[in-house]
Short mmCIF file of C-alpha atoms in Angstrom, two decimals:
data_model
loop_
_atom_site.label_atom_id
_atom_site.label_comp_id
_atom_site.label_asym_id
_atom_site.label_seq_id
_atom_site.Cartn_x
_atom_site.Cartn_y
_atom_site.Cartn_z
CA MET A 793 -31.15 -15.60 -17.41
CA PRO A 794 -31.35 -12.09 -15.89
CA LYS A 795 -28.47 -10.75 -13.84
CA GLN A 796 -28.81 -11.14 -10.09
CA ALA A 797 -27.91 -8.57 -7.45
CA ILE A 798 -24.24 -8.71 -6.51
CA ARG A 799 -23.76 -10.72 -3.34
CA THR A 800 -21.67 -9.35 -0.47
CA ALA A 801 -19.35 -12.24 0.34
CA VAL A 802 -17.53 -10.48 3.20
CA LYS A 803 -19.11 -7.73 5.28
CA VAL A 804 -17.34 -5.64 7.94
CA ASP A 805 -18.59 -3.63 10.89
CA LEU A 806 -16.97 -0.23 11.54
CA ASN A 807 -18.24 -0.27 15.14
CA THR A 808 -16.83 -3.67 16.16
CA PRO A 809 -13.11 -4.14 16.94
CA ALA A 810 -11.36 -5.74 13.98
CA TRP A 811 -9.96 -8.57 16.13
CA GLU A 812 -13.50 -9.60 17.07
CA GLN A 813 -14.60 -10.03 13.44
CA PRO A 814 -14.15 -13.65 12.29
CA GLN A 815 -14.17 -12.77 8.58
CA LEU A 816 -10.88 -10.87 9.00
CA HIS A 817 -7.31 -11.96 9.68
CA ASN A 818 -3.87 -10.33 9.96
CA ARG A 819 -1.41 -13.15 9.30
CA TRP A 820 -0.73 -15.50 6.37
CA HIS A 821 -1.16 -19.17 7.34
CA PRO A 822 -2.86 -22.16 5.68
CA ASP A 823 -4.70 -23.08 8.90
CA ILE A 824 -6.81 -19.89 8.89
CA PRO A 825 -10.35 -21.09 8.04
CA PHE A 826 -12.15 -19.84 4.94
CA SER A 827 -14.58 -17.04 5.66
CA CYS A 828 -16.85 -17.76 2.67
CA LYS A 829 -17.03 -19.56 -0.68
CA VAL A 830 -17.42 -18.19 -4.22
CA GLN A 831 -17.89 -19.92 -7.54
CA PRO A 832 -15.62 -19.31 -10.54
CA GLY A 833 -17.15 -16.52 -12.61
CA GLU A 834 -19.27 -15.22 -9.73
CA VAL A 835 -19.14 -11.47 -9.08
CA VAL A 836 -19.07 -10.57 -5.38
CA ASN A 837 -18.52 -7.58 -3.15
CA VAL A 838 -15.88 -7.77 -0.41
CA GLU A 839 -15.93 -5.12 2.29
CA CYS A 840 -12.66 -4.14 3.99
CA LEU A 841 -11.61 -2.13 6.99
CA ASP A 842 -8.67 0.22 6.63
CA TRP A 843 -5.33 -1.54 7.07
CA THR A 844 -5.03 -0.67 10.78
CA GLY A 845 -8.48 -1.96 11.67
CA GLY A 846 -9.82 1.48 12.53
CA GLN A 847 -7.01 2.81 14.73
CA ILE A 848 -6.79 6.17 12.90
CA GLY A 849 -9.36 8.94 13.38
CA ASN A 850 -10.61 11.89 11.35
CA ASN A 851 -9.03 14.54 13.54
CA ASP A 852 -6.22 17.10 13.62
CA SER A 853 -3.70 15.15 15.70
CA ALA A 854 -1.09 12.60 14.65
CA ASP A 855 -1.00 10.95 18.08
CA ASP A 856 -2.94 8.00 16.67
CA ILE A 857 -0.24 7.57 14.01
CA LYS A 858 2.61 7.80 16.50
CA TYR A 859 1.08 5.21 18.81
CA CYS A 860 -0.53 2.97 16.18
CA ASP A 861 -0.17 -0.69 17.14
CA LEU A 862 1.64 -2.18 14.15
CA SER A 863 1.50 -5.68 15.61
CA ARG A 864 -2.13 -5.70 14.44
CA ILE A 865 -1.58 -4.93 10.74
CA HIS A 866 -2.83 -5.60 8.14
CA TYR A 867 -6.47 -6.59 8.67
CA LEU A 868 -7.54 -8.47 5.54
CA SER A 869 -10.94 -9.73 4.41
CA GLY A 870 -10.99 -13.48 3.79
CA PRO A 871 -9.66 -16.01 3.18
CA ILE A 872 -12.17 -16.66 0.40
CA GLU A 873 -12.54 -20.22 -0.88
CA VAL A 874 -12.79 -20.39 -4.67
CA GLU A 875 -14.58 -23.59 -5.64
CA GLY A 876 -12.38 -25.88 -7.74
CA ALA A 877 -9.05 -24.10 -7.20
CA GLU A 878 -6.15 -26.47 -6.48
CA PRO A 879 -2.40 -26.13 -5.85
CA GLY A 880 -0.63 -25.42 -9.14
CA ASP A 881 -3.58 -23.54 -10.61
CA VAL A 882 -3.55 -19.81 -11.27
CA LEU A 883 -6.32 -17.69 -9.79
CA VAL A 884 -7.44 -14.88 -12.09
CA VAL A 885 -8.89 -11.99 -10.10
CA GLU A 886 -10.67 -9.29 -12.07
CA ILE A 887 -11.30 -6.10 -10.12
CA GLN A 888 -14.58 -4.62 -11.33
CA ASP A 889 -14.92 -1.76 -8.88
CA VAL A 890 -13.45 -0.29 -5.68
CA GLN A 891 -15.24 2.35 -3.63
CA PRO A 892 -15.07 3.88 -0.13
CA LEU A 893 -17.71 2.72 2.32
CA ALA A 894 -20.62 5.16 2.06
CA GLU A 895 -20.62 5.74 5.81
CA GLN A 896 -16.91 6.71 5.85
CA PRO A 897 -16.18 9.08 2.91
CA TRP A 898 -12.68 10.01 4.02
CA GLY A 899 -9.20 8.56 4.28
CA TYR A 900 -5.77 9.44 5.55
CA CYS A 901 -2.12 9.46 4.59
CA ALA A 902 0.65 9.68 7.15
CA ILE A 903 4.30 9.74 8.08
CA PHE A 904 5.04 7.10 10.69
CA ASP A 905 7.47 7.83 13.50
CA LYS A 906 10.96 6.54 12.76
CA ASN A 907 10.73 4.28 15.83
CA ASN A 908 7.32 2.90 14.83
CA GLY A 909 7.28 1.98 11.16
CA GLY A 910 9.38 4.77 9.68
CA GLY A 911 9.47 5.23 5.92
CA PHE A 912 11.63 5.83 2.86
CA LEU A 913 12.79 9.27 4.07
CA ASP A 914 12.66 8.70 7.83
CA SER A 915 16.18 10.05 8.33
CA HIS A 916 14.84 13.41 7.11
CA PHE A 917 11.32 13.15 8.57
CA PRO A 918 11.54 11.09 11.78
CA ASN A 919 8.33 12.32 13.46
CA ALA A 920 4.71 11.32 12.94
CA ALA A 921 2.42 13.53 10.86
CA LYS A 922 -0.97 13.03 9.18
CA ALA A 923 -3.29 14.42 6.53
CA ILE A 924 -7.01 13.67 6.29
CA TRP A 925 -8.47 13.49 2.79
CA ASP A 926 -12.16 14.06 2.00
CA PHE A 927 -13.67 12.21 -0.95
CA GLU A 928 -15.91 14.01 -3.46
CA GLY A 929 -16.87 11.39 -6.04
CA ILE A 930 -13.66 10.57 -7.91
CA PHE A 931 -11.82 13.55 -6.39
CA CYS A 932 -10.09 14.12 -3.07
CA SER A 933 -8.81 17.15 -1.18
CA SER A 934 -7.30 17.75 2.25
CA ARG A 935 -7.60 20.48 4.84
CA HIS A 936 -4.05 19.56 5.87
CA ILE A 937 -2.52 20.03 2.41
CA PRO A 938 -4.39 22.96 0.84
CA GLY A 939 -4.10 23.99 -2.78
CA VAL A 940 -4.31 20.43 -4.11
CA ARG A 941 -7.18 18.41 -5.62
CA PHE A 942 -6.92 15.31 -7.78
CA PRO A 943 -8.84 12.19 -8.92
CA GLY A 944 -8.07 8.91 -7.21
CA LEU A 945 -6.90 5.65 -8.75
CA ILE A 946 -8.63 3.39 -6.22
CA HIS A 947 -7.03 -0.02 -5.66
CA PRO A 948 -6.22 -2.68 -3.05
CA GLY A 949 -2.72 -2.56 -1.60
CA ILE A 950 -2.90 -6.26 -0.66
CA MET A 951 -4.27 -9.22 -2.56
CA GLY A 952 -2.97 -12.77 -2.37
CA CYS A 953 -3.67 -16.46 -1.90
CA MET A 954 -2.87 -18.42 1.25
CA PRO A 955 0.57 -20.09 1.29
CA SER A 956 1.05 -23.81 1.75
CA GLN A 957 2.83 -24.90 4.92
CA GLU A 958 5.93 -25.59 2.82
CA LEU A 959 5.95 -22.10 1.31
CA LEU A 960 5.24 -20.51 4.69
CA ASP A 961 8.22 -22.36 6.21
CA THR A 962 10.41 -21.09 3.34
CA TRP A 963 9.36 -17.49 4.00
CA ASN A 964 10.04 -17.75 7.71
CA GLU A 965 13.42 -19.44 7.24
CA ARG A 966 14.78 -16.97 4.72
CA GLU A 967 13.51 -13.91 6.58
CA LYS A 968 14.90 -15.21 9.86
CA GLU A 969 18.25 -15.70 8.13
CA LEU A 970 18.12 -12.11 6.86
CA VAL A 971 17.36 -10.75 10.33
CA GLY A 972 20.14 -12.83 11.86
CA TYR A 973 22.70 -11.64 9.33
CA HIS A 974 21.90 -7.98 9.88
CA ALA A 975 21.95 -8.44 13.64
CA SER A 976 25.44 -9.94 13.33
CA ILE A 977 26.77 -6.87 11.47
CA GLY A 978 25.00 -4.36 13.72
CA THR A 979 22.44 -2.99 11.24
CA ASP A 980 20.55 -0.22 13.01
CA ARG A 981 17.09 -0.81 11.56
CA VAL A 982 14.39 -3.46 11.22
CA VAL A 983 14.97 -5.43 8.00
CA ALA A 984 12.06 -7.89 8.29
CA ASN A 985 9.18 -8.63 10.63
CA LEU A 986 9.18 -12.23 11.83
CA PRO A 987 6.11 -14.11 13.17
CA LEU A 988 4.64 -12.40 16.22
CA GLU A 989 2.07 -13.93 18.55
CA LYS A 990 1.00 -10.56 19.94
CA SER A 991 -2.23 -9.35 18.31
CA ALA A 992 -2.31 -12.22 15.78
CA HIS A 993 -5.86 -12.66 14.49
CA ALA A 994 -6.67 -15.96 12.80
CA GLY A 995 -10.26 -15.27 11.81
CA SER A 996 -12.63 -18.00 13.00
CA ALA A 997 -9.87 -20.47 13.92
CA ASP A 998 -10.22 -22.53 17.09
CA SER A 999 -7.83 -21.90 19.98
CA ASP A 1000 -5.25 -24.52 18.97
CA SER A 1001 -5.15 -23.37 15.34
CA ALA A 1002 -5.05 -19.72 16.40
CA ALA A 1003 -2.06 -20.42 18.65
CA LYS A 1004 -0.25 -22.08 15.73
CA VAL A 1005 -1.04 -19.13 13.48
CA GLY A 1006 0.38 -16.78 16.11
CA LYS A 1007 3.64 -18.73 16.30
CA GLU A 1008 4.13 -19.40 12.59
CA GLY A 1009 1.95 -16.95 10.65
CA ALA A 1010 3.83 -14.68 8.26
CA ARG A 1011 3.35 -10.97 8.73
CA THR A 1012 1.41 -9.18 6.02
CA ILE A 1013 3.91 -6.36 5.53
CA PRO A 1014 5.91 -7.40 2.42
CA PRO A 1015 4.94 -8.72 -0.99
CA ARG A 1016 5.90 -12.35 -1.58
CA GLU A 1017 5.44 -15.05 -4.22
CA HIS A 1018 1.70 -15.31 -3.53
CA GLY A 1019 1.01 -11.60 -4.06
CA GLY A 1020 0.60 -9.86 -0.71
CA ASN A 1021 1.41 -6.24 -0.01
CA CYS A 1022 2.52 -5.22 -3.50
CA ASP A 1023 1.00 -1.69 -3.38
CA ILE A 1024 0.69 -1.52 -7.17
CA LYS A 1025 -1.52 1.47 -7.91
CA ASN A 1026 -2.55 0.17 -11.35
CA LEU A 1027 -4.38 -2.84 -9.84
CA SER A 1028 -7.52 -0.76 -10.09
CA ARG A 1029 -10.90 -1.09 -11.80
CA GLY A 1030 -10.74 -3.39 -14.79
CA SER A 1031 -7.38 -4.93 -13.88
CA LYS A 1032 -6.68 -8.67 -13.84
CA SER A 1033 -4.23 -10.30 -11.45
CA TYR A 1034 -2.81 -13.79 -11.98
CA LEU A 1035 -2.01 -15.34 -8.60
CA PRO A 1036 -0.39 -18.74 -7.93
CA VAL A 1037 -2.56 -21.14 -5.91
CA TYR A 1038 -0.87 -23.08 -3.08
CA VAL A 1039 -3.80 -24.59 -1.14
CA LYS A 1040 -7.07 -26.21 -2.12
CA GLY A 1041 -9.66 -23.47 -2.50
CA ALA A 1042 -6.96 -20.79 -3.05
CA GLY A 1043 -7.73 -18.81 0.12
CA LEU A 1044 -7.89 -15.37 -1.50
CA SER A 1045 -7.61 -12.42 0.84
CA VAL A 1046 -7.77 -8.70 0.07
CA GLY A 1047 -7.46 -5.43 1.97
CA ASP A 1048 -5.40 -2.29 2.55
CA LEU A 1049 -7.62 -0.31 0.17
CA HIS A 1050 -6.20 2.94 -1.23
CA PHE A 1051 -8.08 5.90 -2.72
CA SER A 1052 -4.86 7.10 -4.34
CA GLN A 1053 -1.15 6.34 -4.20
CA GLY A 1054 2.05 7.62 -5.78
CA ASP A 1055 4.63 5.21 -7.15
CA GLY A 1056 6.59 3.78 -4.24
CA GLU A 1057 4.13 4.68 -1.42
CA ILE A 1058 7.24 6.16 0.13
CA SER A 1059 6.05 7.31 3.55
CA PHE A 1060 5.06 3.71 4.56
CA CYS A 1061 1.46 4.81 5.20
CA GLY A 1062 1.90 6.56 1.90
CA ALA A 1063 -1.39 5.94 0.13
CA ILE A 1064 -4.72 7.51 1.04
CA GLU A 1065 -5.87 4.67 3.28
CA MET A 1066 -9.59 3.94 3.52
CA ALA A 1067 -12.29 1.48 4.46
CA GLY A 1068 -14.17 0.36 1.39
CA VAL A 1069 -15.71 -2.31 -0.79
CA ILE A 1070 -14.08 -4.09 -3.72
CA THR A 1071 -16.04 -5.91 -6.40
CA ILE A 1072 -14.22 -8.93 -7.83
CA LYS A 1073 -14.70 -11.92 -10.11
CA CYS A 1074 -12.46 -14.99 -9.83
CA ASP A 1075 -11.64 -17.53 -12.51
CA ILE A 1076 -9.19 -20.45 -12.57
CA ILE A 1077 -6.48 -21.43 -15.04
CA LYS A 1078 -5.87 -25.12 -14.36
CA ASN A 1079 -2.16 -26.06 -14.03
CA GLY A 1080 -1.34 -22.45 -14.83
CA VAL A 1081 1.74 -22.22 -12.62
CA LYS A 1082 3.57 -24.85 -14.66
CA ASP A 1083 2.17 -23.86 -18.04
CA MET A 1084 3.12 -20.18 -17.57
CA CYS A 1085 6.42 -20.83 -15.75
CA MET A 1086 5.07 -18.64 -12.98
CA LYS A 1087 7.24 -17.80 -9.98
CA ASN A 1088 5.58 -14.53 -8.98
CA PRO A 1089 2.20 -12.97 -9.82
CA MET A 1090 1.46 -11.15 -13.06
CA TYR A 1091 -1.20 -8.56 -13.83
CA ILE A 1092 -2.87 -6.57 -16.59
CA PRO A 1093 -3.58 -2.95 -15.58
CA GLY A 1094 -7.12 -1.64 -15.74
CA PRO A 1095 -8.22 0.88 -18.38
CA VAL A 1096 -9.30 3.50 -15.85
CA GLU A 1097 -6.82 5.99 -14.42
CA PRO A 1098 -6.36 9.76 -14.09
CA HIS A 1099 -5.08 11.27 -17.34
CA PHE A 1100 -2.64 14.15 -17.49
CA GLY A 1101 -1.01 15.19 -20.75
CA PRO A 1102 2.68 14.24 -21.17
CA SER A 1103 3.66 17.90 -21.14
CA ARG A 1104 1.83 18.47 -17.85
CA TYR A 1105 4.30 16.53 -15.70
CA LEU A 1106 7.10 18.43 -13.98
CA THR A 1107 9.75 15.73 -13.78
CA PHE A 1108 12.65 15.59 -11.34
CA GLU A 1109 15.81 13.52 -11.74
CA GLY A 1110 17.97 11.79 -9.14
CA LEU A 1111 21.39 10.13 -9.28
CA SER A 1112 23.33 7.65 -7.13
CA VAL A 1113 24.98 10.51 -5.21
CA ASP A 1114 23.60 11.03 -1.71
CA GLU A 1115 22.93 14.32 0.05
CA THR A 1116 26.44 14.33 1.57
CA GLY A 1117 27.97 14.13 -1.90
CA LYS A 1118 29.08 10.50 -1.57
CA GLN A 1119 29.14 8.51 -4.79
CA HIS A 1120 27.32 5.14 -4.84
CA TYR A 1121 27.47 2.45 -7.53
CA LEU A 1122 24.25 2.19 -9.58
CA ASP A 1123 22.22 2.56 -6.39
CA VAL A 1124 18.57 3.04 -7.36
CA ASN A 1125 17.57 3.48 -3.71
CA VAL A 1126 19.91 6.45 -3.29
CA ALA A 1127 18.90 7.90 -6.65
CA TYR A 1128 15.18 7.77 -5.92
CA LYS A 1129 15.67 9.37 -2.52
CA GLN A 1130 17.46 12.26 -4.21
CA THR A 1131 14.63 12.55 -6.72
CA CYS A 1132 12.07 12.79 -3.92
CA LEU A 1133 14.12 15.29 -1.92
CA GLN A 1134 14.50 17.53 -4.97
CA PHE A 1135 10.71 17.59 -5.39
CA ILE A 1136 10.30 18.49 -1.71
CA GLU A 1137 12.81 21.34 -1.81
CA TYR A 1138 11.26 22.77 -4.97
CA PHE A 1139 7.70 22.88 -3.63
CA LYS A 1140 8.76 24.25 -0.24
CA LYS A 1141 9.14 27.55 -2.10
CA PHE A 1142 5.34 27.82 -2.21
CA GLY A 1143 5.06 27.62 1.59
CA TYR A 1144 4.50 23.91 2.10
CA SER A 1145 6.32 22.12 4.91
CA GLY A 1146 8.55 19.17 4.17
CA GLU A 1147 6.07 16.88 5.93
CA GLN A 1148 3.19 18.07 3.75
CA LEU A 1149 5.21 17.39 0.62
CA TYR A 1150 6.45 14.00 1.81
CA ILE A 1151 2.82 12.98 2.37
CA LEU A 1152 1.70 14.45 -0.96
CA LEU A 1153 4.47 12.68 -2.83
CA SER A 1154 3.31 9.41 -1.29
CA CYS A 1155 -0.35 9.64 -2.25
CA ALA A 1156 -0.70 11.88 -5.33
CA PRO A 1157 -0.72 10.32 -8.84
CA VAL A 1158 3.01 10.78 -9.43
CA GLN A 1159 4.97 8.63 -11.89
CA GLY A 1160 8.25 7.16 -10.62
CA HIS A 1161 10.62 5.44 -13.05
CA ILE A 1162 14.10 3.99 -13.39
CA ALA A 1163 15.43 5.93 -16.36
CA ALA A 1164 18.86 4.26 -16.60
CA ILE A 1165 20.69 1.54 -14.67
CA VAL A 1166 23.69 0.82 -16.91
CA ASP A 1167 25.63 4.10 -17.02
CA ILE A 1168 28.22 3.53 -14.29
CA PRO A 1169 28.51 4.77 -11.64
CA ASN A 1170 25.11 6.48 -11.55
CA ALA A 1171 21.62 5.07 -11.77
CA CYS A 1172 19.12 7.69 -12.90
CA THR A 1173 15.57 7.81 -11.56
CA THR A 1174 12.75 10.20 -12.40
CA LEU A 1175 9.64 11.44 -10.65
CA GLY A 1176 6.90 13.08 -12.70
CA VAL A 1177 4.43 15.28 -10.81
CA PRO A 1178 1.23 16.30 -12.63
CA VAL A 1179 1.14 20.07 -12.25
CA ASP A 1180 -2.64 20.13 -12.76
CA ILE A 1181 -3.24 18.69 -9.28
CA PHE A 1182 -2.21 22.11 -7.90
CA GLU A 1183 -4.66 24.99 -7.79
CA PHE A 1184 -1.92 27.48 -8.62
CA GLU A 1185 0.79 27.87 -11.25
CA CYS A 1186 3.89 25.93 -10.22
CA LEU A 1187 6.06 25.58 -13.33
CA PRO A 1188 9.62 26.98 -13.22
CA LYS A 1189 9.88 30.69 -13.95
CA GLU A 1190 12.28 33.57 -13.54
CA GLY A 1191 12.07 35.49 -10.29
CA GLY A 1192 11.07 32.66 -7.98
CA PHE A 1193 7.70 31.94 -6.38
CA ASP A 1194 5.32 33.49 -3.88
CA LYS A 1195 4.60 31.65 -0.64
CA ILE A 1196 0.87 30.99 -0.79
CA ILE A 1197 0.42 28.05 1.62
CA THR A 1198 0.05 29.06 5.26
CA SER A 1199 -1.33 25.96 7.05
CA ASP A 1200 0.27 22.61 7.86
CA CYS A 1201 -0.57 18.94 8.32
CA ALA A 1202 -1.50 17.33 11.65
CA PHE A 1203 1.32 16.63 14.10
CA THR A 1204 1.54 14.91 17.47
CA SER A 1205 0.50 16.79 20.60
CA GLY A 1206 4.12 16.95 21.74
CA LYS A 1207 5.45 18.69 18.61
#
């Protein structure tokens, strides 16, 4: 039988507010109605808005980043009912393609204000900043970070199945306990985002169900046992994800599409965020959760990614010693921060600002690794930067470097 045209299972409208589109949602809850149905083995297209639902514009100001309404994130396409999927099964999702929407061939990467989202290095970069990236086939470049061009590894930041009520209650209880503990010891930062009725969007749910979703629905910010916001850059074309199923029909949702991302997505909005379309095929492994002893998702990376020779990565190291000189015990968080800061200080010599480099480190195809975690007291982390993404020579040399970059990224109007 001849192949049929690929069906678009979920379609989005760039000109309609995200919260008015019933095929989208921004909370995890089993009472959110399915937006469509697919058959096992069927290949479908799923269109997605960018994670904010269109709050960020292609302009030279970061005001939209500073004032972005994070109560609305993330807008996901779905939930998609997969015929025959039942609790205890494993949903196999093969990503066959991911592309930007033809009518929006650009994306953005940003530093969120420390008081509105923050990021991995927000103590060093507390203010909002933004870079717009233009797409040219597989390549991207930015007027806000000149001298750089690289191919994207396009992927979804979020993919997961709907939780059961039991699993949802577990998430809410343990995250509430975490928030309560840190409040009791005076922790001066947000450690988890609990259910929030403001801006909750429950797709096509009726008013009573929507109210319940607002009160109980888990925020889409972290990864959890069902998948969620894992931000794994290798979940690209050709990859397969194995997701536990908790409700009848699975309730697969996907969104937060990225044109490119560095390991860690460190600036919070650290990938090149975009609106796009993902082509997927779903299959079912019956009773797979038990048979594979699955607690969390698994995946097989796709065969398509940018290739840089091993000798073309300039690699920085970091240890569990913070910038004040204080020793920490096998602290990977501290070590990776030092790795990132060393990269930033090195490339400042070429004229880039710290904000430009923080953004670049978040979205370029860098390789972050834990090199050692047993040699007390220091963990050792590494960050490999492909030097071929730069349009100038940047390897270490005697005599220092010339400052060749003279423009900066977009800042807020008050900066």
